[in-house]
CSV table of C-alpha atoms in Angstrom, one decimal:
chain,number,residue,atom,x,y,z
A,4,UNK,CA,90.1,60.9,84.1
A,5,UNK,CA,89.3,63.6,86.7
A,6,UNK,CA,85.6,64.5,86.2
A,7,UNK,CA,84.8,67.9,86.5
A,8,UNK,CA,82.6,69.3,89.0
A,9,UNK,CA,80.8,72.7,88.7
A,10,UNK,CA,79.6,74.7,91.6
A,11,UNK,CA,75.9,74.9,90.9
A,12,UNK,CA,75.9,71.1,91.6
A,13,UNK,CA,78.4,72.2,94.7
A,14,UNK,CA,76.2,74.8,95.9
A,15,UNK,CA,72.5,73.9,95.6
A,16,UNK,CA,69.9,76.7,95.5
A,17,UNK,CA,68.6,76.2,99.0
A,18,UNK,CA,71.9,77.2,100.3
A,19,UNK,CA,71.7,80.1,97.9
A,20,UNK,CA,68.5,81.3,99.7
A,21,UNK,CA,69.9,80.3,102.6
A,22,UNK,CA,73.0,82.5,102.2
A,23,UNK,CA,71.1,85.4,101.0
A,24,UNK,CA,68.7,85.0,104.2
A,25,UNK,CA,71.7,85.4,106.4
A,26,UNK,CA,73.8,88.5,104.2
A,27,UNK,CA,70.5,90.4,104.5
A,28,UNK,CA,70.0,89.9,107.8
A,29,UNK,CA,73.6,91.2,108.7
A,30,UNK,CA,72.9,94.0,106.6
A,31,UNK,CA,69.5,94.6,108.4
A,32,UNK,CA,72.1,93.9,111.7
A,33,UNK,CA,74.6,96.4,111.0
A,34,UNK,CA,71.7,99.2,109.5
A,35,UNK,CA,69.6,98.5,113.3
A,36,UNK,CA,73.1,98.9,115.5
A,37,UNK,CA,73.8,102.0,113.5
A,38,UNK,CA,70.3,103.5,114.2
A,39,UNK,CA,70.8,102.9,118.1
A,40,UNK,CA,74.0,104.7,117.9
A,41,UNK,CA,72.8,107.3,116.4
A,42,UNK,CA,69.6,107.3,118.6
A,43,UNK,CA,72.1,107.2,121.8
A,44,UNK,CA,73.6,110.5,120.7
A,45,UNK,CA,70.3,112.0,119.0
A,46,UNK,CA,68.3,112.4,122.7
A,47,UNK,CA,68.5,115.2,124.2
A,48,UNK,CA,66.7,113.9,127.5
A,49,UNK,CA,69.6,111.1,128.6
A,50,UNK,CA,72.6,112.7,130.3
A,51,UNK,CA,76.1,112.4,129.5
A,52,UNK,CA,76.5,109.3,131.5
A,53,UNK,CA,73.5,107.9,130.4
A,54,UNK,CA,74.9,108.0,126.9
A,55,UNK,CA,77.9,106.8,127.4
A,56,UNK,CA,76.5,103.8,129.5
A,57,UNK,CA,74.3,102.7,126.9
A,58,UNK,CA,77.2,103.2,124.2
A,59,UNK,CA,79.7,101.0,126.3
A,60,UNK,CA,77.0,98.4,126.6
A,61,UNK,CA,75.8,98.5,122.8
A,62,UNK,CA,79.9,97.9,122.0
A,63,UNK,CA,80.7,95.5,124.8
A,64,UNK,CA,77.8,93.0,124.0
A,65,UNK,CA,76.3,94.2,120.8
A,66,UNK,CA,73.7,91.9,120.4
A,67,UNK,CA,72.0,92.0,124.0
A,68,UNK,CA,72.7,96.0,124.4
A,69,UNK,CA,71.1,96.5,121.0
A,70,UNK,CA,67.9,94.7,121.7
A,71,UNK,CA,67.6,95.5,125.6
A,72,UNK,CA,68.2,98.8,124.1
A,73,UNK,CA,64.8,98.7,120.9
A,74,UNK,CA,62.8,97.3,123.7
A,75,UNK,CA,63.3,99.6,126.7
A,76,UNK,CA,63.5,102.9,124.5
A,77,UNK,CA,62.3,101.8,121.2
A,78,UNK,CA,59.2,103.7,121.4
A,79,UNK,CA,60.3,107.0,121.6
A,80,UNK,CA,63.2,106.0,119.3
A,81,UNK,CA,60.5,106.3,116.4
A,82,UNK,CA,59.0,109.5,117.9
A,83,UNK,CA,62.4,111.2,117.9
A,84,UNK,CA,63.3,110.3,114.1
A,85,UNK,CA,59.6,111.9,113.7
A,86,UNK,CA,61.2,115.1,115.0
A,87,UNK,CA,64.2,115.5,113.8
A,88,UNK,CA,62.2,115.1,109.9
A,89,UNK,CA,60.3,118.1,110.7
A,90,UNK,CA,62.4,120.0,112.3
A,91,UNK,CA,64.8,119.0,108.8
A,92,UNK,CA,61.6,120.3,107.1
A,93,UNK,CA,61.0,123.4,109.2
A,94,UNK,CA,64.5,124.6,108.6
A,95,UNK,CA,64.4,123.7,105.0
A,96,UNK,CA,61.2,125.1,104.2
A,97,UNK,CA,62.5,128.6,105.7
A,98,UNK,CA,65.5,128.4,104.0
A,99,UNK,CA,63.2,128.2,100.8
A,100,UNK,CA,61.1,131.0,101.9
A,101,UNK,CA,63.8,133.0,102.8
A,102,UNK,CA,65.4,132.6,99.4
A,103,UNK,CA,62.3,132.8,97.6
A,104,UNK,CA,62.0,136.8,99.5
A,105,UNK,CA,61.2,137.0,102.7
A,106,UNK,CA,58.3,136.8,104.9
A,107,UNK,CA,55.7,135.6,102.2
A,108,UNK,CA,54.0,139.2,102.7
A,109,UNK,CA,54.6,142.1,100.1
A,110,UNK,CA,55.8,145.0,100.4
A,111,UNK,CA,54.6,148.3,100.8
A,112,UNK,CA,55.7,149.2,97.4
A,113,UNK,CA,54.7,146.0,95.8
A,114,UNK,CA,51.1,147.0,97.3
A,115,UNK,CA,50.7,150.2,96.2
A,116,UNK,CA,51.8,149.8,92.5
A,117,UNK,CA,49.5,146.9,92.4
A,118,UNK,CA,47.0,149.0,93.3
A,119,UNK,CA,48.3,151.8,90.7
A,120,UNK,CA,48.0,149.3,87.7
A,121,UNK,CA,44.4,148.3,89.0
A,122,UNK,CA,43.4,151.7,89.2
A,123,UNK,CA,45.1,152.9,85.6
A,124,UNK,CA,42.8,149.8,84.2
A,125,UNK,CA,40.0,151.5,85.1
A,126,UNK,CA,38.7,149.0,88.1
A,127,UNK,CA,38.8,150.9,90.9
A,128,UNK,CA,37.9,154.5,91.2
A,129,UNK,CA,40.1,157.1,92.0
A,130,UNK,CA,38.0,157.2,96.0
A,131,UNK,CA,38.5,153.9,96.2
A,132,UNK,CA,42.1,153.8,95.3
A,133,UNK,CA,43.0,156.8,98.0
A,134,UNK,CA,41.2,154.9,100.5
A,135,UNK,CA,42.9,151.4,99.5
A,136,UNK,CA,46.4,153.7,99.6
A,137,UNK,CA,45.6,154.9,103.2
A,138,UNK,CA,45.2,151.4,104.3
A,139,UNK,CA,48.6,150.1,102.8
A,140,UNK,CA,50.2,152.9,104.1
A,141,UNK,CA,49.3,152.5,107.7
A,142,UNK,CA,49.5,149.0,107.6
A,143,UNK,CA,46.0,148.0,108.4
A,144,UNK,CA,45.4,146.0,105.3
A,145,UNK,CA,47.0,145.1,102.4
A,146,UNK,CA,45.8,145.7,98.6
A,147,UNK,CA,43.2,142.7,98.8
A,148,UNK,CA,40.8,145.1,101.1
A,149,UNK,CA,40.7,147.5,97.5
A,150,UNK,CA,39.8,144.5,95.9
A,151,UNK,CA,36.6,143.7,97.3
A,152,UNK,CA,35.2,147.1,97.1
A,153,UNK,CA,36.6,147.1,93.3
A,154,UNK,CA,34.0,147.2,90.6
A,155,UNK,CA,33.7,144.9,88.0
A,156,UNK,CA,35.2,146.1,84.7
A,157,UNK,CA,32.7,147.4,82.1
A,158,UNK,CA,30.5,148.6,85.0
């Protein structure tokens, strides 16, 4: 009679734990020698030589270039991460604004038949809608400055 064994009785669940604990922390390995790579080629203030010279020693002796590496420019590794997000953010906020129609501010055009439809409701008075029009169309102020000399309608 051969008995049979099972593997949870093999394979208790301390060594589970204990295998997990060491597949995340090769994960966690692999994710910070990836980020020093990427760090190495990311600064802009380390020369050509100086890059490859950090890159040769991360390869050659992984474990001591990557942590010689976190501790002598591990600092400004955070602080250039923080700059490439906003300059991500920058760019991608323009590209929104420029899709979205230009520079935020209306147009001429825009300005002056908003200030056609305020004066055709009756809140602005025909003065105060010539001397709103001047201002658009020298480019001193846009429509808001008719708007605070507007009168309330019903007045």
């Amino acid at each position: 009679m051969s008995a049979q064994t099972y593997l949870a009785y093999d394979y208790p669940l301390l060594s589970v734990f204990w295998s997990m604990l060491l597949f995340f922390l090769w994960i966690m390995w692999f994710v910070l020698l990836f980020r020093v790579v990427v760090d190495i080629f990311r600064d802009d203030e380390l020369s050509g030589w100086g890059k490859t010279g950090w890159l040769v020693f991360t390869i050659l002796l992984p474990f001591l270039g990557v942590f010689v590496y976190v501790i002598a420019r591990g600092k400004n590794m955070g602080r250039r991460e923080i700059a490439q997000a906003r300059a991500q953010q920058e760019a991608f906020d323009a590209r929104v604004r420029e899709a979205a129609g230009g520079t935020g501010r209306p147009s001429s055009a825009d300005e002056l038949s908003k200030l056609s439809e305020i004066r055709a409701r009756g809140d602005i008075t025909d003065e105060e809608f010539r001397r709103a029009k001047e201002l658009v169309l020298t480019g001193h102020g846009p429509a808001e400055h008719a708007g605070s000399t507007a009168r309330t309608p019903g007045r």
